[in-house]
Coordinates of C-alpha atoms and ligand atoms in Angstrom, one line a residue:
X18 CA -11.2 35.6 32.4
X19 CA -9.1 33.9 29.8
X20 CA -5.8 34.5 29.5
X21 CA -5.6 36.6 25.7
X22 CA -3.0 35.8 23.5
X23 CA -2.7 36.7 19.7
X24 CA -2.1 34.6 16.8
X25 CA -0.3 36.1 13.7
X26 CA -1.0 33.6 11.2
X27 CA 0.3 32.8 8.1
X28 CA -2.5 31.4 6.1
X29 CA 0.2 30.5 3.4
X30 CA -0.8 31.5 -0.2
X31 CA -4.1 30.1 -1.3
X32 CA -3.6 26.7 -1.2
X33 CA -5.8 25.4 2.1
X34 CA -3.4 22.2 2.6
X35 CA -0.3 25.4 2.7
X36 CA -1.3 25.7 6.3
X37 CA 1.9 24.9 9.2
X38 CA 0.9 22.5 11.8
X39 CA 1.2 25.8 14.4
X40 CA -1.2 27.7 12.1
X41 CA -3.9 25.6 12.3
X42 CA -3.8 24.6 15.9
X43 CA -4.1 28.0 17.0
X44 CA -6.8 28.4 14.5
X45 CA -8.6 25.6 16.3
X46 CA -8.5 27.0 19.7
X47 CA -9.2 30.2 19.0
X48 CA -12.2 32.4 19.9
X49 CA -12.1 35.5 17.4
X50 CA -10.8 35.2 13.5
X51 CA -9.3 38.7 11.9
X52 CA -9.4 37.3 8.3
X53 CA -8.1 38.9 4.9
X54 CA -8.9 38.7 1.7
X55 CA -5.7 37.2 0.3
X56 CA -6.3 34.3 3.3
X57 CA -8.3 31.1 2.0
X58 CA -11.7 31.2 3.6
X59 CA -11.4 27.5 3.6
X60 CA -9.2 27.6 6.7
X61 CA -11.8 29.3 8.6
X62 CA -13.7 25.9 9.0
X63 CA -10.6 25.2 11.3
X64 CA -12.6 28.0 14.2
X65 CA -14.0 25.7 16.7
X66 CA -18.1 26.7 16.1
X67 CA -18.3 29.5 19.0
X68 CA -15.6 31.6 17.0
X69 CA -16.8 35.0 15.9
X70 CA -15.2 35.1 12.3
X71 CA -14.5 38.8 11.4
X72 CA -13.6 40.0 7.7
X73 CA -11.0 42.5 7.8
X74 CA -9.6 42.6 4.4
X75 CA -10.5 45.3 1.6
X76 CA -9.6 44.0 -2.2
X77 CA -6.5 45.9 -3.1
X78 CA -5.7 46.4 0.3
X79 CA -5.9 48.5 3.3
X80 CA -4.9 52.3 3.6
X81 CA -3.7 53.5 7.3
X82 CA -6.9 54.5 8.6
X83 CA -8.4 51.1 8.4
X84 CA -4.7 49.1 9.1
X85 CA -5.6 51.2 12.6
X86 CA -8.7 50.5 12.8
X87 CA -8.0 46.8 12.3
X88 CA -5.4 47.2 15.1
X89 CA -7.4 48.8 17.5
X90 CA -10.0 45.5 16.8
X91 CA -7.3 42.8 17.6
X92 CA -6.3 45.0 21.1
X93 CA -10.4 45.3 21.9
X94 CA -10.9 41.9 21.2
X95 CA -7.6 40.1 22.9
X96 CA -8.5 42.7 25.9
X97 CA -12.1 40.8 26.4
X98 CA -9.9 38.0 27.6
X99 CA -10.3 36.6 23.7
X100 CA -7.5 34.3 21.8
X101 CA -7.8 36.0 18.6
X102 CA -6.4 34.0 15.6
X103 CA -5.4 37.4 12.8
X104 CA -4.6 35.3 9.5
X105 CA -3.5 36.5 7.0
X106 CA -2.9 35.8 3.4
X107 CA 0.9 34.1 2.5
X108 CA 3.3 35.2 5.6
X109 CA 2.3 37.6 8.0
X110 CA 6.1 39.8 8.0
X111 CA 6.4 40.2 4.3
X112 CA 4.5 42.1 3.0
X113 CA 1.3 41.6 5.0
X114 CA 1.8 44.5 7.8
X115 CA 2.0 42.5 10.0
X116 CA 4.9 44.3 11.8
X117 CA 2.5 47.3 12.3
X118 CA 0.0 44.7 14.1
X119 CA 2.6 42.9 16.2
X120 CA 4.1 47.0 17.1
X121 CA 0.3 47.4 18.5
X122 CA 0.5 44.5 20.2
X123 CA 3.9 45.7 22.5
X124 CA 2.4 49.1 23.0
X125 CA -0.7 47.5 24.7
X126 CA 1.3 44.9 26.3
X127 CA -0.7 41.7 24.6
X128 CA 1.0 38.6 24.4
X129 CA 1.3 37.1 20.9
X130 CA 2.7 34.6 18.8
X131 CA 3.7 34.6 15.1
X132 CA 3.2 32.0 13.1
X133 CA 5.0 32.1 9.6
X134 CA 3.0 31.2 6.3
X135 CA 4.4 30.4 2.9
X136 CA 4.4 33.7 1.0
X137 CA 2.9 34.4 -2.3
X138 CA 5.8 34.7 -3.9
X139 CA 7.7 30.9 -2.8
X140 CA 3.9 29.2 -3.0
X141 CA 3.1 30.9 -6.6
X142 CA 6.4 30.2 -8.0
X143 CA 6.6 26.5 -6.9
X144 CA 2.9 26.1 -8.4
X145 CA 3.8 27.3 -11.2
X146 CA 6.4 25.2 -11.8
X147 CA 9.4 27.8 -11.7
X148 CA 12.5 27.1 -8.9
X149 CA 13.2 30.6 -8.1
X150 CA 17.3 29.7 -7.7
X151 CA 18.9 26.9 -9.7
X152 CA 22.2 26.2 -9.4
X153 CA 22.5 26.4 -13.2
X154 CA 20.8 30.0 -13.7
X155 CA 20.9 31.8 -11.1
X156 CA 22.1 32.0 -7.1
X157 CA 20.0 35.2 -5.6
X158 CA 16.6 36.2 -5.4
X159 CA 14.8 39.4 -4.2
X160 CA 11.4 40.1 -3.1
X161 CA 10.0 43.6 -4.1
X162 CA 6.9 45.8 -3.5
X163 CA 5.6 46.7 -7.0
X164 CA 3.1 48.7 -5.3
X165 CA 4.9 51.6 -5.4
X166 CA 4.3 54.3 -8.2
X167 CA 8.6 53.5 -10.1
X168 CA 8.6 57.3 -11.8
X169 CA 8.0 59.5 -8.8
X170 CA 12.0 59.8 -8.6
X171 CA 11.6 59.2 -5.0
X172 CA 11.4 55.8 -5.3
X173 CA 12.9 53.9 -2.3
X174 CA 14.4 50.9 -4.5
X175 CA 17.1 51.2 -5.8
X176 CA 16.5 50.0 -9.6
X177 CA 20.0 50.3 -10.6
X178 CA 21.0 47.7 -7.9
X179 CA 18.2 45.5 -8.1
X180 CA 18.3 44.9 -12.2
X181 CA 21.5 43.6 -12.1
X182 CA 22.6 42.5 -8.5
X183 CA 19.6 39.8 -8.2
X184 CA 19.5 37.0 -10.5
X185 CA 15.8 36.6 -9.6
X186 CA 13.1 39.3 -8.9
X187 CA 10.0 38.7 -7.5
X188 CA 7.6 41.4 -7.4
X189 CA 4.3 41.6 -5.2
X190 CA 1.2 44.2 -6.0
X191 CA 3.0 44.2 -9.4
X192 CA 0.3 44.1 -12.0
X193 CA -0.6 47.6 -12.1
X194 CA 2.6 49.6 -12.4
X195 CA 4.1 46.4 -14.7
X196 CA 4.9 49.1 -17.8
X197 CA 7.1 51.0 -15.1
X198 CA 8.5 48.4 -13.5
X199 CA 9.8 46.2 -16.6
X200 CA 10.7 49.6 -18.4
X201 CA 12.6 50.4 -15.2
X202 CA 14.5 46.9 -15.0
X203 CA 15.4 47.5 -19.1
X204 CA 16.1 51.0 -18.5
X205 CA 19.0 49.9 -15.7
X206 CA 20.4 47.3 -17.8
X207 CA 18.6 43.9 -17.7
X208 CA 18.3 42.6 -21.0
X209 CA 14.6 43.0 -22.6
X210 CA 15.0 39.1 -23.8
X211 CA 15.0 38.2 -20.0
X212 CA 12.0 35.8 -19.2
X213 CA 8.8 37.4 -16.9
X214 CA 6.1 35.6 -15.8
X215 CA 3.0 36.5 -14.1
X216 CA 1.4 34.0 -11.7
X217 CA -2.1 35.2 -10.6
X218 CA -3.9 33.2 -7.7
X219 CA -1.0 30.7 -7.7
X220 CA -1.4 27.6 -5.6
X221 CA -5.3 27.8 -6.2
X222 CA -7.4 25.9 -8.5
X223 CA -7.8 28.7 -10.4
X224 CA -4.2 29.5 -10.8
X225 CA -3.5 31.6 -14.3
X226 CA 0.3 32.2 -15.8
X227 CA 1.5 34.5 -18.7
X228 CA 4.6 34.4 -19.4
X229 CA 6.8 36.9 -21.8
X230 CA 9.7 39.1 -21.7
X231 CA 10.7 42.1 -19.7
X232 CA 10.0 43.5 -23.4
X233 CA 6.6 42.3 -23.8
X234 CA 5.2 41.2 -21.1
X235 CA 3.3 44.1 -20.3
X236 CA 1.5 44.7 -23.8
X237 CA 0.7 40.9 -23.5
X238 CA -0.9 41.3 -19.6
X239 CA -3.1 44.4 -21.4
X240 CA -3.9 42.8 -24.2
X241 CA -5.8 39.6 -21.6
X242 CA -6.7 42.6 -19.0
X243 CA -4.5 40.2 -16.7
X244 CA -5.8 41.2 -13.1
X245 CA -4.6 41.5 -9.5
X246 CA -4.0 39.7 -7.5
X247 CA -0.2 38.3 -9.1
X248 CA 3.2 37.5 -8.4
X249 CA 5.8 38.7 -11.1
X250 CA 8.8 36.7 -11.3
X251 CA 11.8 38.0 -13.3
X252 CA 14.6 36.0 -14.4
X253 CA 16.1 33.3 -16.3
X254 CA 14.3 30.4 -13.9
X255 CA 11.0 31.5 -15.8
X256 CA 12.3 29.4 -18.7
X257 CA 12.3 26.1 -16.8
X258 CA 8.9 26.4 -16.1
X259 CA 8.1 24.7 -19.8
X260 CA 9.6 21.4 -18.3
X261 CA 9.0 21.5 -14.8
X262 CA 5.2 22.7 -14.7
X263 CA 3.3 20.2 -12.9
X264 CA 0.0 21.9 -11.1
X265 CA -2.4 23.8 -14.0
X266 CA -1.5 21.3 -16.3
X267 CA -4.1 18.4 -14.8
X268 CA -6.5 17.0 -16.3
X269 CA -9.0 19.0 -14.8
X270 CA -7.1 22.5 -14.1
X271 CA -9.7 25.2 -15.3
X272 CA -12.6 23.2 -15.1
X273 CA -15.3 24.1 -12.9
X274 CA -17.1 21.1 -11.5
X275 CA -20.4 21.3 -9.3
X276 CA -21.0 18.6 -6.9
X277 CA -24.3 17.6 -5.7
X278 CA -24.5 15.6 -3.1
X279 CA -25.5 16.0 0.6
X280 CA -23.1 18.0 3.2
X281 CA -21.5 15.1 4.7
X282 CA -20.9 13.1 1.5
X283 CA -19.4 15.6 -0.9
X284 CA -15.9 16.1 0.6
X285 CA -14.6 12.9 -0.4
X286 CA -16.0 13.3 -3.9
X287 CA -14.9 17.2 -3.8
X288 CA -11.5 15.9 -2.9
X289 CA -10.8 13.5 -5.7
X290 CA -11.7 16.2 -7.7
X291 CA -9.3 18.8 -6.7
X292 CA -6.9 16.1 -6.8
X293 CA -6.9 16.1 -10.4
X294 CA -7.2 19.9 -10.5
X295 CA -10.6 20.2 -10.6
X296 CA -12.4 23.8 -9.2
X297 CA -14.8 22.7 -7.1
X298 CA -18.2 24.1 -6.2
X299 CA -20.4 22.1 -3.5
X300 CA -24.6 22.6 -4.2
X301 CA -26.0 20.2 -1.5
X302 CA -29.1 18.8 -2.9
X303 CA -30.0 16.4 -0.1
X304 CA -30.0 16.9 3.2
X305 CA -30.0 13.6 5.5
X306 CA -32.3 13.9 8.3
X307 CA -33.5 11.4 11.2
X308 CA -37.2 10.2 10.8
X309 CA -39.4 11.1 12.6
X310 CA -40.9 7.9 13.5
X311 CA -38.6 4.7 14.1
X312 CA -40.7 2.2 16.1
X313 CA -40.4 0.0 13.5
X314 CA -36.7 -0.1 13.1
X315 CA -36.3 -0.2 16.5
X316 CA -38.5 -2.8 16.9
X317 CA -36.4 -5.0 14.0
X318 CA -33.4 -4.4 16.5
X319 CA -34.9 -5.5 19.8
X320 CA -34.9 -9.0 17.6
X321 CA -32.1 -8.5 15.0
X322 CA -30.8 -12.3 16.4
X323 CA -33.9 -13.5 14.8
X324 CA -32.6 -12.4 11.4
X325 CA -30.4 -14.1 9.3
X326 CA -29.2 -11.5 6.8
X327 CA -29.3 -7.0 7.4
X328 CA -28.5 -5.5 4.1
X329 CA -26.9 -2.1 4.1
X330 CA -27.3 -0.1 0.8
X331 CA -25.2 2.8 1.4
X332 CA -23.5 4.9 3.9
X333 CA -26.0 6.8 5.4
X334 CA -27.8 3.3 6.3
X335 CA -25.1 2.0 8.5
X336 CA -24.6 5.3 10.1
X337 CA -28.9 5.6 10.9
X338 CA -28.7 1.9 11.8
X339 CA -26.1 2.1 14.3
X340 CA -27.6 5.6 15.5
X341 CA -30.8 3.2 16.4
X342 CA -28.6 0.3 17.8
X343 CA -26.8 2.9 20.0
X344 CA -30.1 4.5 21.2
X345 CA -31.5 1.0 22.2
X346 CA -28.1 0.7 24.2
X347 CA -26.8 -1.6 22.3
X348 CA -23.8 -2.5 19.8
X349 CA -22.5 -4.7 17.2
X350 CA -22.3 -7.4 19.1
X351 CA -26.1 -7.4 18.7
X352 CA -25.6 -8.4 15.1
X353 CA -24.8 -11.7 16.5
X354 CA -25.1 -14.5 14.1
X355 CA -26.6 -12.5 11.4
X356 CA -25.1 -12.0 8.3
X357 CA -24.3 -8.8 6.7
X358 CA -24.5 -7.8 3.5
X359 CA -23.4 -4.0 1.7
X360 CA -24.3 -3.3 -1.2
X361 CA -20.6 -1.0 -2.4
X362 CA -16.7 -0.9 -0.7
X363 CA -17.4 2.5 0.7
X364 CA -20.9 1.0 2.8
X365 CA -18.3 -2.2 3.5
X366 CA -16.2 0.6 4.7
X367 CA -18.5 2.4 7.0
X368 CA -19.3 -1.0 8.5
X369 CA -15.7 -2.1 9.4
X370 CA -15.6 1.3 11.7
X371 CA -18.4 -0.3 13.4
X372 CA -16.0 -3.0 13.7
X373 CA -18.6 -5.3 11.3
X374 CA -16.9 -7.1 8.5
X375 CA -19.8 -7.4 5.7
X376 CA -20.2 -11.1 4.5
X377 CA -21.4 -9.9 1.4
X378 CA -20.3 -7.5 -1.4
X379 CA -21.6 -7.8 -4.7
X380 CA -19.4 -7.6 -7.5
X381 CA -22.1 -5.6 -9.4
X382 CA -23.0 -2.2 -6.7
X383 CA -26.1 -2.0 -7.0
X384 CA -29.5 -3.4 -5.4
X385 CA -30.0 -5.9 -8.3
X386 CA -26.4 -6.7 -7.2
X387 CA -27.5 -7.7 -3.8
X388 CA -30.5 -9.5 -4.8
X389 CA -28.4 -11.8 -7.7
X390 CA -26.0 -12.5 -4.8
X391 CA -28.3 -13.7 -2.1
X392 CA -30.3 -15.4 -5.0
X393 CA -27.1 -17.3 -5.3
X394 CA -26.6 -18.0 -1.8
X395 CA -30.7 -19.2 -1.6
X396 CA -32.9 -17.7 0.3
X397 CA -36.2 -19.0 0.1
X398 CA -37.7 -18.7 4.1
X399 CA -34.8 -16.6 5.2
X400 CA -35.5 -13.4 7.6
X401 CA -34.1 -10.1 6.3
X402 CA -33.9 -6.8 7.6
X403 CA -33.1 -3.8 4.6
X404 CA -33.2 -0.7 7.3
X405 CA -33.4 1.8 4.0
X406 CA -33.9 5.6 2.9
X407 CA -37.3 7.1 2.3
X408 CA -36.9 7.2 -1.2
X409 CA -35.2 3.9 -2.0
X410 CA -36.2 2.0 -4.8
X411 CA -38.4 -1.2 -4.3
X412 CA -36.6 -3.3 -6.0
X413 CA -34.7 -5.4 -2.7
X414 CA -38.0 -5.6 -0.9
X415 CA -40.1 -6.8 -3.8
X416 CA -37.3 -9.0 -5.5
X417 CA -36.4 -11.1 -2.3
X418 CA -39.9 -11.4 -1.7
X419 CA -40.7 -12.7 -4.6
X420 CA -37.5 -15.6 -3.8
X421 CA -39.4 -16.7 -0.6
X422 CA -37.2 -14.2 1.9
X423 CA -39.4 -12.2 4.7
X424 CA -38.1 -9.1 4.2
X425 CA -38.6 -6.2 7.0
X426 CA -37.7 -3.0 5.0
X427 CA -37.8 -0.1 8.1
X428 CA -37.3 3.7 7.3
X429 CA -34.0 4.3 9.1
X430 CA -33.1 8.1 7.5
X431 CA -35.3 10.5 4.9
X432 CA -34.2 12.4 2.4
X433 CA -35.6 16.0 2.4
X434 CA -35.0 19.1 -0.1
X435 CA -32.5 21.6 1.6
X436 CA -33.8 25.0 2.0
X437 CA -32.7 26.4 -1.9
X438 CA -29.6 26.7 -3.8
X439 CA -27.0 29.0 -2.6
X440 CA -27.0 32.0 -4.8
X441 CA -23.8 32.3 -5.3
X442 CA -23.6 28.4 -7.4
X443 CA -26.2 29.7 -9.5
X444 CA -24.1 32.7 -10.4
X445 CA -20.9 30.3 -11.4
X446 CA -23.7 28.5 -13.4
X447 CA -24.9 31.9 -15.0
X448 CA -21.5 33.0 -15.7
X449 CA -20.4 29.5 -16.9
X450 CA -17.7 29.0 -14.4
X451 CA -19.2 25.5 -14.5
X452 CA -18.3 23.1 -16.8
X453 CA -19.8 19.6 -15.5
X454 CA -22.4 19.1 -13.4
X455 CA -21.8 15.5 -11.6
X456 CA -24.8 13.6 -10.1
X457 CA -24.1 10.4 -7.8
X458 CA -28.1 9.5 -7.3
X459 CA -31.4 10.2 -8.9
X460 CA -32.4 12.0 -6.4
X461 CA -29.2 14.2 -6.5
X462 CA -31.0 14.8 -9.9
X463 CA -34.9 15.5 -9.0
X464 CA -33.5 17.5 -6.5
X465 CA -31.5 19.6 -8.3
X466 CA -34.7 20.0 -10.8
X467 CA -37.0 20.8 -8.0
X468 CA -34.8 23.4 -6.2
X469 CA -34.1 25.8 -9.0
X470 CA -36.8 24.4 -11.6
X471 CA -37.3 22.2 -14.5
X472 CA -36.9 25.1 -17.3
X473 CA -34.4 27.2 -15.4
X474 CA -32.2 23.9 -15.0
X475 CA -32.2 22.8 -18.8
X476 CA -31.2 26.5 -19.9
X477 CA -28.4 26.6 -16.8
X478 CA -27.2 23.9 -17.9
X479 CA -26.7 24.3 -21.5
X480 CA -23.5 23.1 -23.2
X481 CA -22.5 22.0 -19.4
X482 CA -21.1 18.4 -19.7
X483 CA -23.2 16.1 -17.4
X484 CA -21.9 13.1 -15.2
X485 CA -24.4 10.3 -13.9
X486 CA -22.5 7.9 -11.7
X487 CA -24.7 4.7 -13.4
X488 CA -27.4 3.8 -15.6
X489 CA -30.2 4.6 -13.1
X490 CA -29.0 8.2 -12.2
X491 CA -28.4 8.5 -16.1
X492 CA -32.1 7.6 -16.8
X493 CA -32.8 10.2 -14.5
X494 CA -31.4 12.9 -15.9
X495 CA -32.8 12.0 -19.5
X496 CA -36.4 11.9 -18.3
X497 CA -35.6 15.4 -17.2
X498 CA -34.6 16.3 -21.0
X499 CA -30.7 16.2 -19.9
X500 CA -28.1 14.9 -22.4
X501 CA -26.0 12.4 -19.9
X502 CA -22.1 12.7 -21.4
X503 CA -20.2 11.2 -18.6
X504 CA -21.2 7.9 -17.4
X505 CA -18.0 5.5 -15.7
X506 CA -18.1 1.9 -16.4
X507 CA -18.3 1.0 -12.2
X508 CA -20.0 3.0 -9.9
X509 CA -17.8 4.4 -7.7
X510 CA -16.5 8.2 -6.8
X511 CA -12.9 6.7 -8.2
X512 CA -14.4 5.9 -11.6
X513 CA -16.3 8.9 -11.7
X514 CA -13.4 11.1 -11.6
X515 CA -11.5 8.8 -13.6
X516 CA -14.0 9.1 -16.1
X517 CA -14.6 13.2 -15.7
X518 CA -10.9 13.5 -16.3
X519 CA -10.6 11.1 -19.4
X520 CA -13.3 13.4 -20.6
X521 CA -11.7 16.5 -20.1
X522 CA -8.1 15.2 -21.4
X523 CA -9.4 14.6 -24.6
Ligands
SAH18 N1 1.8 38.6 3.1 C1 1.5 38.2 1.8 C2 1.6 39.3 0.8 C3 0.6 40.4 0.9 S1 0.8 41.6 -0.3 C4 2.4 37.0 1.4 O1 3.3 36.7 2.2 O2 2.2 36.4 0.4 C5 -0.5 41.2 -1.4 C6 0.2 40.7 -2.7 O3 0.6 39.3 -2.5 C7 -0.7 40.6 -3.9 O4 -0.9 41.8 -4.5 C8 0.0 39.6 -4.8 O5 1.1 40.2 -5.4 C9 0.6 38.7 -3.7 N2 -0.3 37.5 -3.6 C10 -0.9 37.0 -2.4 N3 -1.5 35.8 -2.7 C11 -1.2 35.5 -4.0 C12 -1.6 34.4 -4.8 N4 -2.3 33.4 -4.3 N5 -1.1 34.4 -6.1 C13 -0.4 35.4 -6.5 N6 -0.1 36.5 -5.8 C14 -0.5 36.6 -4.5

């Protein structure tokens, strides 16, 4: 048996890059995950695949029934032999429980570790642009429950204290008792002109600030039904947020933005993105798949020295080709004297981790790109092997052809429909929590069409802004009925969100 151990993790505050270093290593070797609500589900893609993920959160959060029951889960499960990761939303010891857990822990003599997170209240305030002591303003700040009920009289803070001894107050689970609390602070002295604001998911895409007075703020929270779950921070700093915000004011902060590509291909997009502030929701509408026959390809390889040019056209390509090279027991060094040619810099890219520097990258990335170049270079009795996707267009095969090339054009990967959209993408596009739909290929497009339907897609996506990444996924979505608004003048993932961004800015 393994030797157990608990993790008390800090998942930070919603931000997945908030992580420590500790937090996600233990996350990685772990064989159970204890997760909250409050923690970024994002981080649980850190579980190595046999970890049993277990959601032990309730919105609102837990009463002392279930804080027990989630204890007597972590003891059960570390006393299997199991390293249980328990994360948990912001920092573990404030305000998380996590004392109660780690108390557990000593009574039934299980080893564990805590690892600290950034909590809510640092991460929100930073986000939202607001340092919580300056040396200007203000030198203390206090962290406070607002969870609970201010006029019980029995109330264990001390409001006299705390509205004038802190400069800065930052409240947690403060949203619902705000009247009380702010009416509490005035009530004890702090002056009703003193700057509030309320920071709800902070650090996530979705990030939403009000800001007011300890006079108004509350009216103003009512009046937008400003939800849980929020940070309140009281004090003078609040003002320096009008020159210091920096995170929801990005080009594309509030902007839902689907991305449609296959697994493997959207994080890079999806990351550019989120760069810019984008929210971003992943609807796979390819799936890459092996074919099922590849005599052919393999047949090109067993004489790829015979060839005088391979023409890559995109990522997947290099990574089917060198799947087949592999599988023949072979490697680049096969290539030999044959000359490479890739059709963009990211298929360039994929080929210079094969250790292949392409000897040929057209200015314009396209397949008529490809073809004008070699046209260029003359090619009239040349051998050429274009290992391609299933649904690729004809136009390298029938172009070099026509120039006098003999062109071998093997199916090295197919593109196949994944099982359906996930229900919950077609919710955000119901509830229009989507505001572009990008597409990077036509088939990005007919898929998308196919999966949920022609009709169904033209009334999802109405007054959505559409991005094509070039003229041919463009003319794809117009035969479809779709107005195209976005459309960058290169076709790369860079331009695209360059472009999506300009759009939004405007
Ligand atoms: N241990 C956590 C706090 C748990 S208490 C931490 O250190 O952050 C739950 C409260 O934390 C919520 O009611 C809310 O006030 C605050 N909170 C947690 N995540 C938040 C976020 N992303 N944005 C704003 N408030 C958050």
């Amino acid at each position: 048996m393994n030797k157990p151990i608990v993790y008390l993790i800090g998942a930070g505050p919603g931000d997945p890059g908030l992580i420590t270093v500790r937090g996600k290593s233990c996350l990685e070797r772990s064989d159970v995950v204890l997760y909250d609500y409050l923690a970024n589900h994002r981080l649980l893609e850190y579980a190595p695949p046999h970890a049993e993920l277990i959601y032990a959160g309730k919105v609102g959060g837990a009463h002392n029934r279930e804080q027990g029951q989630i204890n007597e889960l972590i003891v059960a499960k570390a006393r299997e032999g199991k390293v249980v990761a328990r994360l948990k939303g912001g920092d573990p010891f404030v305000f998380g429980r996590g004392g109660e857990e780690c108390e557990a822990l000593v009574e039934a003599s299980i080893p564990f570790e805590i690892v600290p997170g950034v909590t809510a209240g640092i991460g929100a305030a930073a986000y939202a642009g607001i340092p919580l002591t300056h040396r200007d303003v203000t030198t203390s700040v206090a962290f406070v429950t607002g969870h609970e009920h201010p006029d019980k009289g029995n109330s264990e803070i001390d409001w006299e204290k705390l509205s004038l001894g802190s400069g800065t107050v930052v409240f947690y689970m403060g949203v619902r008792n705000l009247t009380q609390i702010t009416a509490n602070l005035i009530h004890h002295g702090r002056s009703p002109e003193t700057p509030v604001a309320l920071i709800r998911w902070g650090t996530r895409p979705e990030q939403e600030v009000l800001t007011g007075t300890l006079a108004d703020i509350a009216g103003k929270a009512r009046k937008v039904s400003f939800k849980p779950p929020a940070i309140t921070i009281v004090g003078e700093v609040v003002n320096l947020r009008e020159s210091l915000r920096w995170f929801d004011n990005r080009p594309l902060s509030g902007k839902g933005i689907l991305v449609t590509r296959s697994v493997d291909q959207s994080s890079e997009f999806s990351g550019l993105l989120r760069e810019k502030g984008g929210t971003v929701f992943e609807c796979p509408t390819i799936s890459i798949i092996s074919p099922l026959e590849s005599s052919e390809l393999d047949g090109a390889i067993a004489t790829l020295s015979s060839f005088d040019w391979l023409i890559l056209t995109s990522v997947n390509a290099v990574s089917h080709f060198f799947q087949r090279l592999t599988a023949s027991t072979l490697d680049s060094r096969a290539i030999g004297r044959c000359k490479v040619a890739a059709v963009g810099p990211k298929t360039a890219e994929a080929l210079r981790s094969h250790g292949i520097i392409a000897d040929l990258v057209p200015t314009d990335y396209k397949a008529e790109g490809v073809v004008d170049a070699l046209r260029r270079l003359g090619i009239d009795g040349k051998k050429i092997l274009y290992p391609r996707g299933d649904r690729a267009r004809e136009t390298i095969r029938t172009e070099l052809t026509a120039l006098g090339a003999e062109v071998a054009a093997p199916v090295a990967y197919c593109n196949v429909l994944p099982a359906g959209v996930p229900p919950e993408i077609l919710e955000a596009l119901e509830k229009k929590l989507i505001h572009c739909v990008t597409f990077t290929s036509s088939s990005t497009v007919r898929n998308m069409a196919e999966l949920v339907g022609e009709n169904r897609l033209l009334h999802l996506l109405e007054g959505v802004i559409i991005a094509a990444i070039g003229p041919i996924t463009a003319a794809s979505c117009r035969d479809l009925g779709l107005e195209v608004h976005i459309e960058p003048k290169k076709y790369t993932l860079e331009m695209m969100t360059d472009a999506i961004a300009h759009h939004f800015s405007d």
